[in-house]
Amino acid sequence: MADVATGTTLAARTQALTGRVRAAGRLAWATWRSILGADRYDRYLAHHRVAHPDVEPMGEKEFWREHYRSLDRDPGARCC
């Protein structure tokens, strides 16, 4: 049924709302991954493609091993 004032149908409004909810969900998920640091490997790959295109990047397991080794070597602001 069309809304006479706006000329839109309920289905069109529902579809638009669904799209906005999905976009908000994707943004929330990406933000959560960033806060937790789960996107570090993805960011490493993006950087590596630009800065070192001729060198094979580390695999994900190797990346995380090296990441945690570097934290142990230089704890920075950690208390322990």
mmCIF file of N, CA and C in Angstrom:
data_model
loop_
_atom_site.group_PDB
_atom_site.id
_atom_site.type_symbol
_atom_site.label_atom_id
_atom_site.label_comp_id
_atom_site.label_asym_id
_atom_site.label_seq_id
_atom_site.Cartn_x
_atom_site.Cartn_y
_atom_site.Cartn_z
ATOM 1 N N MET A 1 0.845 -1.176 0.000
ATOM 2 C CA MET A 1 0.000 0.000 0.000
ATOM 3 C C MET A 1 0.889 1.237 0.000
ATOM 4 N N ALA A 2 0.644 2.172 -0.874
ATOM 5 C CA ALA A 2 1.456 3.381 -1.008
ATOM 6 C C ALA A 2 0.993 4.451 -0.035
ATOM 7 N N ASP A 3 1.953 5.159 0.521
ATOM 8 C CA ASP A 3 1.665 6.313 1.354
ATOM 9 C C ASP A 3 1.389 7.478 0.405
ATOM 10 N N VAL A 4 0.193 8.004 0.458
ATOM 11 C CA VAL A 4 -0.228 9.033 -0.490
ATOM 12 C C VAL A 4 0.641 10.285 -0.361
ATOM 13 N N ALA A 5 1.018 10.652 0.858
ATOM 14 C CA ALA A 5 1.780 11.886 1.066
ATOM 15 C C ALA A 5 3.190 11.791 0.484
ATOM 16 N N THR A 6 3.843 10.644 0.635
ATOM 17 C CA THR A 6 5.240 10.531 0.188
ATOM 18 C C THR A 6 5.395 9.707 -1.075
ATOM 19 N N GLY A 7 4.405 8.923 -1.425
ATOM 20 C CA GLY A 7 4.479 8.096 -2.620
ATOM 21 C C GLY A 7 5.325 6.847 -2.449
ATOM 22 N N THR A 8 5.655 6.501 -1.211
ATOM 23 C CA THR A 8 6.468 5.305 -0.975
ATOM 24 C C THR A 8 5.604 4.174 -0.456
ATOM 25 N N THR A 9 6.036 2.976 -0.718
ATOM 26 C CA THR A 9 5.309 1.809 -0.233
ATOM 27 C C THR A 9 5.929 1.333 1.071
ATOM 28 N N LEU A 10 5.165 0.558 1.796
ATOM 29 C CA LEU A 10 5.660 -0.030 3.034
ATOM 30 C C LEU A 10 6.872 -0.903 2.744
ATOM 31 N N ALA A 11 6.830 -1.647 1.661
ATOM 32 C CA ALA A 11 7.961 -2.516 1.302
ATOM 33 C C ALA A 11 9.224 -1.699 1.048
ATOM 34 N N ALA A 12 9.093 -0.563 0.378
ATOM 35 C CA ALA A 12 10.255 0.284 0.094
ATOM 36 C C ALA A 12 10.829 0.871 1.381
ATOM 37 N N ARG A 13 9.951 1.306 2.278
ATOM 38 C CA ARG A 13 10.424 1.859 3.556
ATOM 39 C C ARG A 13 11.092 0.780 4.386
ATOM 40 N N THR A 14 10.512 -0.427 4.390
ATOM 41 C CA THR A 14 11.093 -1.541 5.136
ATOM 42 C C THR A 14 12.461 -1.902 4.581
ATOM 43 N N GLN A 15 12.578 -1.934 3.267
ATOM 44 C CA GLN A 15 13.851 -2.260 2.628
ATOM 45 C C GLN A 15 14.913 -1.205 2.969
ATOM 46 N N ALA A 16 14.538 0.051 2.952
ATOM 47 C CA ALA A 16 15.477 1.125 3.282
ATOM 48 C C ALA A 16 15.926 1.018 4.737
ATOM 49 N N LEU A 17 14.987 0.748 5.632
ATOM 50 C CA LEU A 17 15.319 0.602 7.045
ATOM 51 C C LEU A 17 16.230 -0.598 7.262
ATOM 52 N N THR A 18 15.942 -1.701 6.594
ATOM 53 C CA THR A 18 16.776 -2.896 6.710
ATOM 54 C C THR A 18 18.201 -2.599 6.262
ATOM 55 N N GLY A 19 18.347 -1.860 5.183
ATOM 56 C CA GLY A 19 19.678 -1.484 4.707
ATOM 57 C C GLY A 19 20.439 -0.649 5.717
ATOM 58 N N ARG A 20 19.744 0.297 6.350
ATOM 59 C CA ARG A 20 20.398 1.138 7.357
ATOM 60 C C ARG A 20 20.781 0.327 8.586
ATOM 61 N N VAL A 21 19.932 -0.603 9.002
ATOM 62 C CA VAL A 21 20.236 -1.440 10.167
ATOM 63 C C VAL A 21 21.445 -2.327 9.872
ATOM 64 N N ARG A 22 21.496 -2.909 8.679
ATOM 65 C CA ARG A 22 22.648 -3.745 8.307
ATOM 66 C C ARG A 22 23.931 -2.926 8.267
ATOM 67 N N ALA A 23 23.865 -1.725 7.712
ATOM 68 C CA ALA A 23 25.050 -0.861 7.653
ATOM 69 C C ALA A 23 25.523 -0.505 9.063
ATOM 70 N N ALA A 24 24.581 -0.217 9.951
ATOM 71 C CA ALA A 24 24.936 0.093 11.336
ATOM 72 C C ALA A 24 25.559 -1.127 12.009
ATOM 73 N N GLY A 25 25.038 -2.306 11.722
ATOM 74 C CA GLY A 25 25.600 -3.534 12.280
ATOM 75 C C GLY A 25 27.020 -3.776 11.797
ATOM 76 N N ARG A 26 27.269 -3.549 10.497
ATOM 77 C CA ARG A 26 28.626 -3.715 9.957
ATOM 78 C C ARG A 26 29.590 -2.724 10.604
ATOM 79 N N LEU A 27 29.138 -1.489 10.782
ATOM 80 C CA LEU A 27 29.976 -0.477 11.418
ATOM 81 C C LEU A 27 30.272 -0.850 12.872
ATOM 82 N N ALA A 28 29.253 -1.315 13.595
ATOM 83 C CA ALA A 28 29.448 -1.721 14.989
ATOM 84 C C ALA A 28 30.430 -2.883 15.079
ATOM 85 N N TRP A 29 30.308 -3.862 14.176
ATOM 86 C CA TRP A 29 31.208 -5.020 14.172
ATOM 87 C C TRP A 29 32.642 -4.581 13.873
ATOM 88 N N ALA A 30 32.826 -3.716 12.891
ATOM 89 C CA ALA A 30 34.166 -3.239 12.540
ATOM 90 C C ALA A 30 34.775 -2.443 13.697
ATOM 91 N N THR A 31 33.959 -1.639 14.362
ATOM 92 C CA THR A 31 34.438 -0.863 15.503
ATOM 93 C C THR A 31 34.854 -1.782 16.638
ATOM 94 N N TRP A 32 34.054 -2.790 16.923
ATOM 95 C CA TRP A 32 34.353 -3.748 17.987
ATOM 96 C C TRP A 32 35.652 -4.489 17.692
ATOM 97 N N ARG A 33 35.818 -4.944 16.435
ATOM 98 C CA ARG A 33 37.054 -5.638 16.042
ATOM 99 C C ARG A 33 38.266 -4.716 16.212
ATOM 100 N N SER A 34 38.097 -3.451 15.882
ATOM 101 C CA SER A 34 39.190 -2.494 16.005
ATOM 102 C C SER A 34 39.555 -2.264 17.470
ATOM 103 N N ILE A 35 38.554 -2.125 18.323
ATOM 104 C CA ILE A 35 38.799 -1.917 19.750
ATOM 105 C C ILE A 35 39.551 -3.103 20.340
ATOM 106 N N LEU A 36 39.154 -4.310 19.963
ATOM 107 C CA LEU A 36 39.801 -5.511 20.489
ATOM 108 C C LEU A 36 41.147 -5.798 19.831
ATOM 109 N N GLY A 37 41.425 -5.144 18.719
ATOM 110 C CA GLY A 37 42.674 -5.390 18.010
ATOM 111 C C GLY A 37 42.602 -6.562 17.060
ATOM 112 N N ALA A 38 41.419 -7.093 16.839
ATOM 113 C CA ALA A 38 41.255 -8.263 15.972
ATOM 114 C C ALA A 38 41.515 -7.937 14.511
ATOM 115 N N ASP A 39 41.528 -6.656 14.162
ATOM 116 C CA ASP A 39 41.765 -6.275 12.767
ATOM 117 C C ASP A 39 43.236 -5.961 12.486
ATOM 118 N N ARG A 40 44.107 -6.237 13.449
ATOM 119 C CA ARG A 40 45.529 -5.919 13.266
ATOM 120 C C ARG A 40 46.129 -6.629 12.064
ATOM 121 N N TYR A 41 45.809 -7.895 11.875
ATOM 122 C CA TYR A 41 46.375 -8.635 10.742
ATOM 123 C C TYR A 41 45.873 -8.049 9.427
ATOM 124 N N ASP A 42 44.600 -7.697 9.359
ATOM 125 C CA ASP A 42 44.054 -7.078 8.145
ATOM 126 C C ASP A 42 44.764 -5.758 7.841
ATOM 127 N N ARG A 43 45.009 -4.965 8.882
ATOM 128 C CA ARG A 43 45.723 -3.697 8.686
ATOM 129 C C ARG A 43 47.168 -3.944 8.262
ATOM 130 N N TYR A 44 47.794 -4.973 8.838
ATOM 131 C CA TYR A 44 49.156 -5.338 8.439
ATOM 132 C C TYR A 44 49.195 -5.701 6.959
ATOM 133 N N LEU A 45 48.245 -6.510 6.504
ATOM 134 C CA LEU A 45 48.218 -6.900 5.091
ATOM 135 C C LEU A 45 48.034 -5.692 4.179
ATOM 136 N N ALA A 46 47.156 -4.782 4.567
ATOM 137 C CA ALA A 46 46.931 -3.578 3.757
ATOM 138 C C ALA A 46 48.206 -2.739 3.679
ATOM 139 N N HIS A 47 48.875 -2.574 4.807
ATOM 140 C CA HIS A 47 50.134 -1.823 4.828
ATOM 141 C C HIS A 47 51.194 -2.540 3.998
ATOM 142 N N HIS A 48 51.276 -3.844 4.166
ATOM 143 C CA HIS A 48 52.300 -4.634 3.479
ATOM 144 C C HIS A 48 52.135 -4.556 1.962
ATOM 145 N N ARG A 49 50.897 -4.593 1.489
ATOM 146 C CA ARG A 49 50.645 -4.489 0.040
ATOM 147 C C ARG A 49 51.183 -3.184 -0.530
ATOM 148 N N VAL A 50 51.058 -2.106 0.243
ATOM 149 C CA VAL A 50 51.501 -0.790 -0.229
ATOM 150 C C VAL A 50 53.011 -0.608 -0.044
ATOM 151 N N ALA A 51 53.516 -0.956 1.136
ATOM 152 C CA ALA A 51 54.912 -0.669 1.468
ATOM 153 C C ALA A 51 55.898 -1.705 0.938
ATOM 154 N N HIS A 52 55.473 -2.955 0.823
ATOM 155 C CA HIS A 52 56.384 -4.035 0.430
ATOM 156 C C HIS A 52 55.720 -4.966 -0.581
ATOM 157 N N PRO A 53 55.327 -4.465 -1.736
ATOM 158 C CA PRO A 53 54.572 -5.295 -2.687
ATOM 159 C C PRO A 53 55.360 -6.480 -3.245
ATOM 160 N N ASP A 54 56.698 -6.404 -3.201
ATOM 161 C CA ASP A 54 57.519 -7.470 -3.771
ATOM 162 C C ASP A 54 57.903 -8.549 -2.760
ATOM 163 N N VAL A 55 57.488 -8.410 -1.499
ATOM 164 C CA VAL A 55 57.837 -9.359 -0.442
ATOM 165 C C VAL A 55 56.574 -10.088 0.016
ATOM 166 N N GLU A 56 56.705 -11.395 0.203
ATOM 167 C CA GLU A 56 55.580 -12.211 0.683
ATOM 168 C C GLU A 56 55.243 -11.818 2.126
ATOM 169 N N PRO A 57 53.974 -11.532 2.448
ATOM 170 C CA PRO A 57 53.625 -11.180 3.834
ATOM 171 C C PRO A 57 53.663 -12.408 4.740
ATOM 172 N N MET A 58 53.764 -12.153 6.035
ATOM 173 C CA MET A 58 53.713 -13.242 7.010
ATOM 174 C C MET A 58 52.329 -13.871 6.976
ATOM 175 N N GLY A 59 52.267 -15.148 7.299
ATOM 176 C CA GLY A 59 50.978 -15.795 7.484
ATOM 177 C C GLY A 59 50.345 -15.277 8.767
ATOM 178 N N GLU A 60 49.065 -15.547 8.948
ATOM 179 C CA GLU A 60 48.380 -15.000 10.122
ATOM 180 C C GLU A 60 48.960 -15.535 11.426
ATOM 181 N N LYS A 61 49.243 -16.840 11.499
ATOM 182 C CA LYS A 61 49.821 -17.401 12.734
ATOM 183 C C LYS A 61 51.169 -16.765 13.042
ATOM 184 N N GLU A 62 51.999 -16.657 12.012
ATOM 185 C CA GLU A 62 53.317 -16.052 12.190
ATOM 186 C C GLU A 62 53.190 -14.590 12.624
ATOM 187 N N PHE A 63 52.238 -13.868 12.045
ATOM 188 C CA PHE A 63 52.016 -12.472 12.416
ATOM 189 C C PHE A 63 51.685 -12.356 13.900
ATOM 190 N N TRP A 64 50.739 -13.182 14.384
ATOM 191 C CA TRP A 64 50.332 -13.080 15.783
ATOM 192 C C TRP A 64 51.455 -13.498 16.722
ATOM 193 N N ARG A 65 52.227 -14.530 16.342
ATOM 194 C CA ARG A 65 53.376 -14.912 17.174
ATOM 195 C C ARG A 65 54.335 -13.740 17.314
ATOM 196 N N GLU A 66 54.676 -13.109 16.192
ATOM 197 C CA GLU A 66 55.600 -11.971 16.212
ATOM 198 C C GLU A 66 54.998 -10.789 16.971
ATOM 199 N N HIS A 67 53.725 -10.569 16.823
ATOM 200 C CA HIS A 67 53.058 -9.472 17.532
ATOM 201 C C HIS A 67 53.191 -9.654 19.046
ATOM 202 N N TYR A 68 52.905 -10.861 19.535
ATOM 203 C CA TYR A 68 52.985 -11.092 20.979
ATOM 204 C C TYR A 68 54.425 -11.124 21.466
ATOM 205 N N ARG A 69 55.359 -11.588 20.648
ATOM 206 C CA ARG A 69 56.780 -11.514 21.012
ATOM 207 C C ARG A 69 57.200 -10.057 21.185
ATOM 208 N N SER A 70 56.764 -9.210 20.270
ATOM 209 C CA SER A 70 57.147 -7.796 20.366
ATOM 210 C C SER A 70 56.547 -7.142 21.612
ATOM 211 N N LEU A 71 55.356 -7.555 22.001
ATOM 212 C CA LEU A 71 54.764 -7.024 23.236
ATOM 213 C C LEU A 71 55.552 -7.472 24.456
ATOM 214 N N ASP A 72 56.056 -8.707 24.427
ATOM 215 C CA ASP A 72 56.865 -9.193 25.544
ATOM 216 C C ASP A 72 58.208 -8.468 25.615
ATOM 217 N N ARG A 73 58.806 -8.175 24.458
ATOM 218 C CA ARG A 73 60.098 -7.477 24.431
ATOM 219 C C ARG A 73 59.966 -6.033 24.899
ATOM 220 N N ASP A 74 58.888 -5.377 24.524
ATOM 221 C CA ASP A 74 58.698 -3.964 24.853
ATOM 222 C C ASP A 74 57.265 -3.756 25.332
ATOM 223 N N PRO A 75 57.030 -3.960 26.634
ATOM 224 C CA PRO A 75 55.651 -3.903 27.132
ATOM 225 C C PRO A 75 55.022 -2.513 27.084
ATOM 226 N N GLY A 76 55.802 -1.472 26.916
ATOM 227 C CA GLY A 76 55.232 -0.127 26.811
ATOM 228 C C GLY A 76 54.534 0.293 28.086
ATOM 229 N N ALA A 77 53.270 0.624 27.998
ATOM 230 C CA ALA A 77 52.533 1.158 29.143
ATOM 231 C C ALA A 77 51.878 0.075 30.001
ATOM 232 N N ARG A 78 52.107 -1.195 29.655
ATOM 233 C CA ARG A 78 51.496 -2.255 30.472
ATOM 234 C C ARG A 78 52.081 -2.249 31.877
ATOM 235 N N CYS A 79 51.311 -2.701 32.829
ATOM 236 C CA CYS A 79 51.778 -2.700 34.212
ATOM 237 C C CYS A 79 52.625 -3.931 34.537
ATOM 238 N N CYS A 80 52.470 -5.016 33.789
ATOM 239 C CA CYS A 80 53.159 -6.268 34.143
ATOM 240 C C CYS A 80 54.017 -6.792 33.016
#
